[in-house]
Protein backbone atom coordinates (compact mmCIF):
# COMPACT_ATOMS: atom_id res chain seq x y z
CA MET A 1 13.62 -8.83 6.08
CA ALA A 2 11.79 -11.75 4.77
CA ALA A 3 10.62 -12.53 9.20
CA LEU A 4 10.08 -8.90 9.26
CA LEU A 5 7.52 -8.87 6.01
CA ALA A 6 6.00 -12.07 7.06
CA PHE A 7 5.12 -10.64 10.09
CA SER A 8 4.15 -7.89 9.02
CA PHE A 9 1.45 -9.73 6.55
CA VAL A 10 -0.45 -11.94 8.56
CA PHE A 11 -0.55 -9.73 11.39
CA GLY A 12 -0.33 -5.63 9.84
CA GLY A 13 -3.42 -5.38 8.11
CA ALA A 14 -5.40 -3.36 10.55
CA SER A 15 -4.84 0.00 11.33
CA ARG A 16 -6.52 0.15 15.04
CA GLN A 17 -7.66 -2.30 18.16
CA HIS A 18 -5.56 -5.66 18.02
CA GLU A 19 -2.52 -3.75 19.88
CA LEU A 20 -0.55 -7.48 20.69
CA ARG A 21 -0.44 -8.44 17.13
CA LEU A 22 1.00 -4.64 15.93
CA ALA A 23 3.35 -5.07 19.05
CA LEU A 24 4.82 -8.78 17.26
CA VAL A 25 5.12 -7.15 14.15
CA GLU A 26 7.35 -4.17 15.98
CA LEU A 27 9.50 -6.16 17.70
CA VAL A 28 10.64 -8.52 14.86
CA ALA A 29 11.34 -4.66 13.29
CA LEU A 30 13.72 -4.80 16.35
CA PRO A 31 16.43 -6.89 15.31
CA LEU A 32 16.67 -6.14 11.65
CA LEU A 33 16.66 -2.69 13.07
CA ALA A 34 19.38 -2.77 15.49
CA ILE A 35 21.60 -4.96 12.66
CA SER A 36 21.07 -3.08 9.37
CA THR A 37 21.77 0.69 11.71
CA LEU A 38 24.74 -0.74 12.63
CA ALA A 39 25.89 -2.39 9.06
CA LEU A 40 25.67 1.35 7.25
CA LEU A 41 27.21 2.87 9.87
CA ARG A 42 30.26 1.02 8.68
CA SER A 43 29.39 1.22 5.64
CA GLU A 44 31.25 4.10 3.06
CA THR A 45 28.80 3.90 0.54
CA GLN A 46 25.37 5.82 2.08
CA ALA A 47 27.18 9.19 2.21
CA GLY A 48 24.61 9.72 -1.00
CA SER A 49 21.78 8.73 1.24
CA ARG A 50 22.08 11.25 3.52
CA LEU A 51 19.08 13.26 2.75
CA ALA A 52 16.57 10.11 3.24
CA PHE A 53 18.73 9.49 5.90
CA GLY A 54 16.94 13.87 7.05
CA VAL A 55 13.76 12.93 5.86
CA LEU A 56 13.41 9.58 7.89
CA ALA A 57 14.91 11.04 10.79
CA ALA A 58 12.33 13.72 10.67
CA LEU A 59 9.57 11.50 10.46
CA VAL A 60 10.57 9.82 13.76
CA LEU A 61 11.07 13.37 15.49
CA VAL A 62 7.86 14.50 15.34
CA PRO A 63 5.65 12.11 17.48
CA LEU A 64 9.31 12.27 19.61
CA LEU A 65 8.75 16.24 20.73
CA GLN A 66 5.40 16.62 20.45
CA LEU A 67 5.60 13.72 23.54
CA LEU A 68 9.28 16.14 25.33
CA PRO A 69 7.34 17.53 28.84
CA LEU A 70 7.53 21.42 28.96
CA PRO A 71 6.63 23.74 31.85
CA ALA A 72 2.96 24.36 32.38
CA GLY A 73 3.72 27.97 31.51
CA LEU A 74 4.52 27.19 27.62
CA TRP A 75 2.42 23.99 27.08
CA THR A 76 -0.59 26.04 28.04
CA ASN A 77 -0.63 28.83 25.85
CA LEU A 78 -0.14 27.03 23.26
CA PRO A 79 -3.18 27.37 20.23
CA GLY A 80 -6.43 25.21 21.53
CA ARG A 81 -4.88 23.80 24.37
CA SER A 82 -7.64 26.22 26.26
CA GLU A 83 -10.72 24.20 27.08
CA LEU A 84 -7.67 21.62 28.49
CA VAL A 85 -7.14 24.24 30.46
CA LEU A 86 -10.27 25.35 32.40
CA ALA A 87 -10.88 21.34 33.13
CA LEU A 88 -8.30 21.80 35.03
CA ASN A 89 -9.09 24.96 36.89
CA LEU A 90 -12.66 23.45 36.76
CA SER A 91 -11.34 20.51 39.01
CA ASP A 92 -8.58 22.21 41.21
CA VAL A 93 -6.00 20.07 39.31
CA PRO A 94 -2.89 21.93 38.77
CA ALA A 95 -1.50 22.17 35.81
CA GLY A 96 1.89 20.63 35.38
CA TRP A 97 4.88 19.44 32.78
CA SER A 98 2.71 17.90 29.64
CA GLY A 99 3.46 17.52 25.98
CA ILE A 100 1.45 18.67 22.71
CA SER A 101 0.18 15.91 22.34
CA LEU A 102 -3.66 16.00 23.69
CA THR A 103 -3.18 11.49 23.56
CA PRO A 104 0.10 11.08 24.98
CA GLU A 105 -0.33 6.98 25.37
CA ARG A 106 -1.56 7.24 21.23
CA THR A 107 1.00 9.34 20.31
CA TRP A 108 3.92 7.15 21.44
CA ARG A 109 1.36 4.53 20.05
CA SER A 110 2.16 6.11 17.10
CA PHE A 111 6.23 6.13 17.32
CA LEU A 112 6.43 2.76 17.84
CA ALA A 113 4.71 2.16 14.47
CA LEU A 114 7.44 3.15 13.15
CA LEU A 115 9.85 0.71 13.71
CA PRO A 116 8.52 -1.97 11.00
CA PRO A 117 8.80 0.71 8.14
CA VAL A 118 12.07 2.34 9.07
CA ALA A 119 13.27 -1.29 9.27
CA MET A 120 12.86 -2.14 6.15
CA PHE A 121 14.32 0.87 4.79
CA LEU A 122 16.97 0.70 6.56
CA GLY A 123 17.17 -3.46 5.74
CA VAL A 124 17.46 -2.66 1.85
CA LEU A 125 19.66 -0.57 2.00
CA ALA A 126 22.52 -2.32 4.11
CA CYS A 127 20.50 -5.77 2.53
CA PRO A 128 23.64 -7.16 -0.32
CA GLY A 129 22.27 -6.41 -4.06
CA ASP A 130 21.61 -9.96 -5.01
CA PHE A 131 18.84 -10.24 -2.20
CA ARG A 132 17.95 -6.19 -3.30
CA ARG A 133 16.66 -7.56 -7.49
CA ARG A 134 14.62 -10.48 -5.69
CA LEU A 135 12.66 -8.37 -3.94
CA GLY A 136 9.77 -7.57 -6.20
CA LEU A 137 9.28 -11.57 -6.61
CA PRO A 138 7.85 -11.86 -1.96
CA ILE A 139 5.03 -8.36 -3.62
CA ILE A 140 4.06 -10.40 -5.67
CA ALA A 141 3.47 -13.39 -4.36
CA MET A 142 1.67 -11.99 -1.46
CA THR A 143 -0.75 -10.33 -3.25
CA VAL A 144 -1.27 -13.92 -4.67
CA LEU A 145 -1.79 -15.15 -1.55
CA ALA A 146 -3.54 -12.47 -0.67
CA VAL A 147 -6.53 -13.09 -3.07
CA ALA A 148 -6.29 -16.35 -2.80
CA LEU A 149 -7.82 -15.79 0.42
CA GLY A 150 -10.31 -13.21 -0.74
CA SER A 151 -11.00 -15.92 -2.63
CA ALA A 152 -11.74 -18.18 -0.36
CA GLN A 153 -13.44 -15.45 2.09
CA LEU A 154 -16.00 -15.20 -1.55
CA ALA A 155 -16.75 -18.69 -1.13
CA SER A 156 -17.54 -19.14 1.86
CA GLY A 157 -20.60 -16.09 1.21
CA GLY A 158 -18.76 -13.41 3.94
CA GLU A 159 -19.14 -15.15 6.68
CA ARG A 160 -15.72 -17.18 7.77
CA LEU A 161 -11.82 -16.76 7.11
CA TYR A 162 -11.61 -13.19 8.20
CA PRO A 163 -8.39 -12.48 9.97
CA TRP A 164 -10.17 -9.44 12.77
CA ALA A 165 -12.90 -8.82 14.48
CA THR A 166 -13.41 -5.66 12.95
CA THR A 167 -13.27 -6.01 8.88
CA ASP A 168 -15.28 -5.17 5.93
CA ALA A 169 -17.10 -8.74 6.84
CA GLY A 170 -19.29 -10.06 3.69
CA ASN A 171 -16.45 -7.99 1.32
CA VAL A 172 -13.05 -9.81 -0.31
CA VAL A 173 -11.02 -8.30 2.12
CA GLY A 174 -7.89 -10.54 2.11
CA PHE A 175 -6.13 -10.42 5.32
CA PHE A 176 -7.15 -7.07 6.26
CA ALA A 177 -9.41 -6.06 7.90
CA ASN A 178 -9.91 -2.96 4.76
CA ARG A 179 -10.63 -3.68 1.61
CA ASN A 180 -9.06 -0.36 -0.15
CA HIS A 181 -5.47 -1.41 2.10
CA LEU A 182 -5.56 -4.75 -0.40
CA ALA A 183 -7.06 -2.53 -3.84
CA THR A 184 -3.51 -0.82 -2.35
CA LEU A 185 -1.55 -4.00 -2.33
CA CYS A 186 -2.40 -4.60 -5.65
CA LEU A 187 -2.02 -2.01 -7.42
CA ILE A 188 1.70 -1.66 -5.55
CA SER A 189 2.79 -5.55 -7.25
CA LEU A 190 0.96 -4.10 -10.72
CA PRO A 191 4.46 -2.60 -11.75
CA PHE A 192 6.66 -4.82 -10.28
CA ALA A 193 5.36 -7.52 -11.73
CA THR A 194 4.80 -5.59 -15.81
CA VAL A 195 8.05 -4.67 -15.08
CA LEU A 196 9.85 -8.20 -14.32
CA GLY A 197 8.25 -10.30 -16.55
CA ALA A 198 8.97 -6.86 -19.77
CA ALA A 199 13.01 -7.83 -18.40
CA ALA A 200 12.87 -11.10 -19.57
CA LEU A 201 12.88 -10.45 -22.87
CA ARG A 202 16.03 -7.99 -22.16
CA ARG A 203 17.16 -11.30 -20.79
CA ARG A 204 16.84 -13.62 -23.27
CA SER A 205 18.76 -16.89 -21.53
CA GLN A 206 15.37 -16.45 -19.58
CA GLY A 207 13.22 -17.77 -22.14
CA SER A 208 9.42 -16.59 -21.85
CA LEU A 209 7.91 -17.98 -18.97
CA THR A 210 8.56 -15.14 -16.76
CA LEU A 211 6.81 -12.97 -19.19
CA TRP A 212 4.06 -15.30 -19.36
CA LEU A 213 3.75 -15.44 -15.66
CA ALA A 214 3.38 -11.37 -15.17
CA ILE A 215 0.65 -10.84 -18.16
CA LEU A 216 -1.80 -14.39 -15.97
CA PHE A 217 -0.35 -12.00 -12.85
CA ILE A 218 -1.41 -8.07 -14.80
CA GLY A 219 -4.80 -10.08 -15.74
CA LEU A 220 -5.43 -11.87 -12.23
CA ILE A 221 -5.22 -8.59 -10.73
CA VAL A 222 -7.43 -6.23 -12.64
CA VAL A 223 -10.03 -8.68 -11.87
CA ALA A 224 -9.68 -9.01 -8.55
CA LEU A 225 -9.87 -4.75 -8.29
CA GLY A 226 -13.13 -5.52 -9.78
CA VAL A 227 -14.61 -8.01 -7.49
CA ILE A 228 -12.49 -6.13 -4.55
CA ARG A 229 -14.54 -3.17 -6.16
CA SER A 230 -13.01 -0.63 -3.85
CA ARG A 231 -13.17 2.78 -6.38
CA ALA A 232 -10.18 4.27 -5.44
CA GLY A 233 -8.25 0.60 -7.18
CA LEU A 234 -10.92 1.29 -10.01
CA LEU A 235 -9.70 4.18 -9.70
CA LEU A 236 -6.14 4.90 -9.58
CA VAL A 237 -5.56 1.08 -11.38
CA TRP A 238 -5.76 2.40 -15.21
CA PRO A 239 -3.21 5.00 -14.03
CA THR A 240 -1.00 2.69 -12.77
CA LEU A 241 -1.19 0.20 -15.28
CA ALA A 242 -0.64 2.80 -17.62
CA VAL A 243 2.67 3.79 -16.52
CA SER A 244 3.86 0.59 -15.44
CA LEU A 245 3.35 -0.46 -19.64
CA ILE A 246 5.76 2.32 -20.14
CA ALA A 247 8.50 1.49 -17.08
CA SER A 248 7.19 -2.79 -18.94
CA TRP A 249 8.93 -0.70 -22.77
CA ILE A 250 11.74 0.44 -20.41
CA ALA A 251 12.73 -2.50 -19.28
CA SER A 252 12.71 -4.64 -22.20
CA GLY A 253 15.51 -2.02 -23.93
CA ARG A 254 13.73 0.43 -24.83
CA GLY A 255 12.75 -0.94 -28.96
CA ARG A 256 10.26 -1.69 -31.08
CA PRO A 257 8.21 -3.27 -28.41
CA ASP A 258 8.04 -7.44 -28.99
CA ILE A 259 5.20 -8.80 -29.37
CA ARG A 260 4.95 -10.37 -26.39
CA LEU A 261 5.21 -7.14 -24.78
CA LEU A 262 2.55 -6.74 -26.76
CA ALA A 263 0.83 -9.35 -25.68
CA ILE A 264 0.68 -7.63 -21.59
CA ALA A 265 -1.58 -4.89 -23.44
CA GLY A 266 -3.31 -7.66 -24.89
CA ALA A 267 -3.94 -9.08 -21.02
CA VAL A 268 -5.39 -5.70 -19.55
CA THR A 269 -8.14 -4.84 -22.67
CA ILE A 270 -8.63 -9.02 -21.78
CA ALA A 271 -8.49 -8.80 -18.64
CA VAL A 272 -11.04 -5.46 -18.83
CA ILE A 273 -13.83 -6.69 -20.45
CA ALA A 274 -13.51 -9.75 -18.14
CA LEU A 275 -14.18 -6.79 -15.97
CA ALA A 276 -17.40 -5.49 -17.80
CA ALA A 277 -18.72 -8.32 -18.58
CA PHE A 278 -18.72 -9.47 -15.21
CA ALA A 279 -18.89 -6.64 -12.57
CA LEU A 280 -19.92 -3.30 -14.29
CA ASP A 281 -22.91 -3.58 -12.64
CA PRO A 282 -21.71 -4.35 -8.69
CA ILE A 283 -18.90 -1.93 -9.73
CA VAL A 284 -21.07 1.45 -11.08
CA ALA A 285 -23.60 0.83 -7.69
CA ARG A 286 -20.58 1.25 -5.59
CA PHE A 287 -20.28 4.41 -6.96
CA ASN A 288 -23.74 5.01 -7.12
CA ALA A 289 -24.97 5.93 -3.24
CA GLY A 290 -28.33 6.71 -4.47
CA GLY A 291 -27.54 10.38 -4.28
CA THR A 292 -26.50 10.23 -0.82
CA PRO A 293 -23.32 12.52 -0.27
CA GLU A 294 -19.77 10.73 0.43
CA GLY A 295 -19.39 10.91 4.17
CA ARG A 296 -16.05 11.79 3.92
CA PHE A 297 -15.90 14.63 1.85
CA GLU A 298 -18.78 15.67 4.15
CA ASN A 299 -16.86 15.66 6.93
CA TRP A 300 -13.15 16.93 5.55
CA PRO A 301 -13.83 20.44 6.54
CA ILE A 302 -14.69 19.98 10.11
CA VAL A 303 -10.91 17.94 10.08
CA LEU A 304 -10.03 21.31 8.73
CA GLN A 305 -10.84 23.79 10.88
CA ALA A 306 -10.55 21.33 13.74
CA ALA A 307 -7.06 21.77 11.88
CA ASP A 308 -6.45 25.48 11.80
CA THR A 309 -7.78 26.15 15.56
CA TYR A 310 -4.09 23.50 16.78
CA LEU A 311 -1.72 24.92 14.78
CA PRO A 312 0.91 25.29 14.52
CA VAL A 313 2.08 22.10 16.50
CA GLY A 314 -1.30 20.30 16.21
CA SER A 315 -2.84 17.85 18.62
CA GLY A 316 -0.35 15.47 18.84
CA MET A 317 -0.10 11.31 17.23
CA GLY A 318 -3.11 9.28 16.39
CA SER A 319 -5.30 12.11 18.42
CA PHE A 320 -7.03 12.86 15.36
CA ASP A 321 -10.41 10.21 17.24
CA ALA A 322 -9.91 12.15 20.23
CA VAL A 323 -10.10 15.67 19.13
CA TYR A 324 -12.69 14.78 15.61
CA ARG A 325 -14.98 13.96 18.96
CA SER A 326 -14.72 16.74 20.37
CA VAL A 327 -16.09 19.42 17.26
CA GLU A 328 -17.88 16.94 15.26
CA PRO A 329 -21.44 18.56 15.15
CA LEU A 330 -24.75 16.85 16.32
CA ASN A 331 -25.32 16.42 12.41
CA ARG A 332 -23.25 14.37 11.57
CA LEU A 333 -23.49 12.14 14.42
CA ASP A 334 -25.17 8.50 12.89
CA ALA A 335 -24.32 4.82 13.21
CA THR A 336 -21.01 4.91 11.37
CA TYR A 337 -18.46 5.34 12.86
CA PHE A 338 -15.28 8.51 11.51
CA ASN A 339 -12.46 7.11 12.99
CA GLN A 340 -9.42 8.40 10.83
CA ALA A 341 -10.37 11.51 8.01
CA HIS A 342 -9.97 9.18 4.95
CA ASN A 343 -7.05 11.60 4.11
CA GLU A 344 -3.15 11.48 5.55
CA TYR A 345 -2.91 14.72 4.38
CA LEU A 346 -5.75 16.23 6.43
CA GLU A 347 -5.60 14.22 9.24
CA SER A 348 -1.39 14.80 9.35
CA TRP A 349 -2.36 18.28 9.13
CA LEU A 350 -3.92 18.36 11.86
CA GLU A 351 -1.78 16.04 14.31
CA ALA A 352 0.87 18.14 13.16
CA GLY A 353 1.16 21.00 11.69
CA TRP A 354 3.39 22.63 10.24
CA MET A 355 5.89 19.93 11.86
CA GLY A 356 3.89 17.09 9.42
CA ALA A 357 3.84 19.97 6.24
CA GLY A 358 8.12 20.17 6.14
CA VAL A 359 8.49 16.88 6.71
CA LEU A 360 5.90 15.48 3.39
CA ALA A 361 7.26 18.98 1.29
CA LEU A 362 11.32 17.00 2.17
CA PHE A 363 9.74 13.74 1.15
CA LEU A 364 8.38 14.78 -2.29
CA PHE A 365 11.23 17.01 -2.41
CA TRP A 366 13.69 13.73 -2.33
CA PHE A 367 11.00 11.25 -3.99
CA SER A 368 10.95 13.97 -7.17
CA ARG A 369 14.91 13.46 -7.55
CA ARG A 370 14.78 9.93 -7.29
CA ALA A 371 12.51 9.29 -8.87
CA TRP A 372 13.57 11.35 -11.77
CA ALA A 373 16.90 9.56 -12.07
CA ALA A 374 15.49 6.20 -11.58
CA TRP A 375 13.40 6.51 -15.17
CA THR A 376 16.01 9.00 -16.55
CA ALA A 377 18.87 5.25 -16.30
CA ARG A 378 19.92 3.13 -18.21
CA PRO A 379 18.37 -0.46 -18.57
CA SER A 380 19.60 -3.04 -16.14
CA THR A 381 18.13 -5.09 -12.99
CA GLU A 382 18.03 -2.43 -10.75
CA ARG A 383 17.33 0.63 -12.65
CA ASP A 384 13.33 -2.62 -13.26
CA LEU A 385 13.07 -2.44 -9.25
CA GLN A 386 13.48 1.11 -8.41
CA ARG A 387 11.05 2.58 -11.38
CA ALA A 388 8.60 0.02 -10.43
CA ALA A 389 9.24 1.28 -6.53
CA SER A 390 8.61 4.72 -7.72
CA ILE A 391 5.43 3.92 -9.63
CA ALA A 392 4.14 1.52 -6.19
CA ILE A 393 5.25 5.03 -4.11
CA GLY A 394 3.22 7.16 -6.28
CA VAL A 395 0.18 4.84 -6.53
CA VAL A 396 -0.14 5.14 -2.21
CA LEU A 397 0.10 9.11 -1.91
CA LEU A 398 -3.24 8.91 -4.55
CA HIS A 399 -4.87 6.91 -2.73
CA SER A 400 -3.71 8.55 0.33
CA VAL A 401 -5.17 11.40 -0.76
CA ALA A 402 -9.07 9.38 0.10
CA ASP A 403 -7.81 7.11 2.41
CA TYR A 404 -5.04 6.21 5.16
CA PRO A 405 -3.30 2.30 3.59
CA LEU A 406 -0.12 4.49 5.44
CA ARG A 407 -2.22 4.11 8.44
CA THR A 408 -1.78 0.17 8.15
CA VAL A 409 1.48 -1.66 9.14
CA THR A 410 1.70 -3.67 6.32
CA ILE A 411 1.17 -1.28 3.71
CA SER A 412 3.63 1.62 5.46
CA THR A 413 6.02 -1.32 5.46
CA LEU A 414 5.63 -2.07 2.03
CA PHE A 415 6.32 1.15 0.63
CA ALA A 416 9.32 1.31 2.92
CA LEU A 417 10.80 -1.49 0.79
CA CYS A 418 10.20 0.41 -1.86
CA CYS A 419 10.84 3.98 -0.30
CA GLY A 420 14.99 1.56 -0.16
CA LEU A 421 14.78 0.52 -3.24
CA LEU A 422 14.33 3.82 -4.72
CA GLU A 423 17.25 5.93 -2.53
CA LEU A 424 19.26 3.74 -4.44
CA ALA A 425 18.29 5.50 -7.76
CA HIS A 426 20.97 8.05 -7.04
CA ARG A 427 24.17 5.76 -7.41
CA SER A 428 25.37 5.64 -10.72
CA ASP A 429 25.28 2.46 -12.55
CA VAL A 430 29.36 1.51 -12.76
CA ASP A 431 28.71 2.05 -7.89
CA LEU A 432 25.56 -0.68 -8.46
CA ASP A 433 28.07 -2.64 -11.19
CA ALA A 434 30.97 -2.41 -9.21
CA GLY A 435 27.94 -3.86 -6.60
CA ARG A 436 26.09 -6.23 -8.13
CA ARG A 437 30.37 -7.52 -8.97
CA ALA A 438 31.10 -8.16 -5.13
CA GLY A 439 28.05 -10.09 -4.46
CA HIS A 440 29.18 -12.19 -7.18
CA GLY A 441 33.02 -12.45 -5.94
CA ARG A 442 31.42 -13.26 -2.65
CA ALA A 443 29.24 -15.98 -3.61
CA ARG A 444 32.12 -17.43 -5.94
CA ARG A 445 34.19 -17.65 -2.46
CA GLU A 446 31.74 -19.37 -0.31
CA ASN A 447 31.11 -22.39 -3.22
CA ARG A 448 34.72 -22.40 -2.58
CA ARG A 449 34.30 -23.38 0.90
CA THR A 450 31.92 -25.69 1.09
């Protein structure tokens, strides 16, 4: 798991081109996928995860079903295939067997891109409890490294230290090709830092160092979001912090707020003041484009109309670019490159049709059940992480309304990690305590052997 996290972080920050780096992450995911699958098959504690495994299976089956060869008499009568059939007739090429996808190669790549998140989800479920309870720390560490690289990019004058050839040159992007995805990473890390810091108040033997580090980290991330200047990040940071503070109060024991817990809210206030003092003008400029319309909003009706053409089966995962080029009006042509719909739900509606909508509905049903179980449970290390994971998942789902964070391997892998943590919310506190005792028992036996 550590290797997959590291590789996805360093080599998974772009959603297109650079196929060799992305393939490297997928190869690293294969051992974890095999080991975790075998471990879960041998385990008897995963009976309550049938819903999650059903969502996972449905997600993987969508691109595979779109690649399944169909006889010519079937696929040529699917909606949206008339122009392709006409081109074959004009070329005197007989229509043979073909799949649903209009771009089979890209659909196959979409399937392979699922390997890292699927491996991470299964790895979280299969890993020992002691290891799982530390998974919030690498997320925070990754964010610190990304922000540090972004600071170096800013100090270099926006000319060096960019890991991707196709990137937001001149902006703070960290290990990503897009500053919006760095903002997503920052937002994902906030609830984990908040609850881990507040949980130190419940475990008084650990002192206040963890809490003060969490306060410092929160201030750093809020200021970093101001420097990154992602509009979605700046809009989502406030509800993220608000819900994270509620989760931190629960993590501290649900009693009267400790003065040190109130310090977290104070850190947020100070960070907001610093943000307003040093970065207000460029932030306002990001929201005021001189009265020109926002390109993605103008293009969404075009995408929606194209999606209606290919219902109910969709045009194929990964086919957005080719399909949009075929329907883009001449008056929308300009120097910009609209490579994604900048709305994950709308793009999935185009590419996967009713199947994609069904998978999304099933996922939201799973998410609502697990989040409810996590937020209504008593405070513990496992429950704290589950509540933080639910906030992080919600952030990515909201950001997906106006962007495509899950199209990057880094974010999709972290999203799967959070889903794996949240899936454990279906287990009772008794089961979690038993797992913790079993883990401590194994550790003591190993110590005696050594």
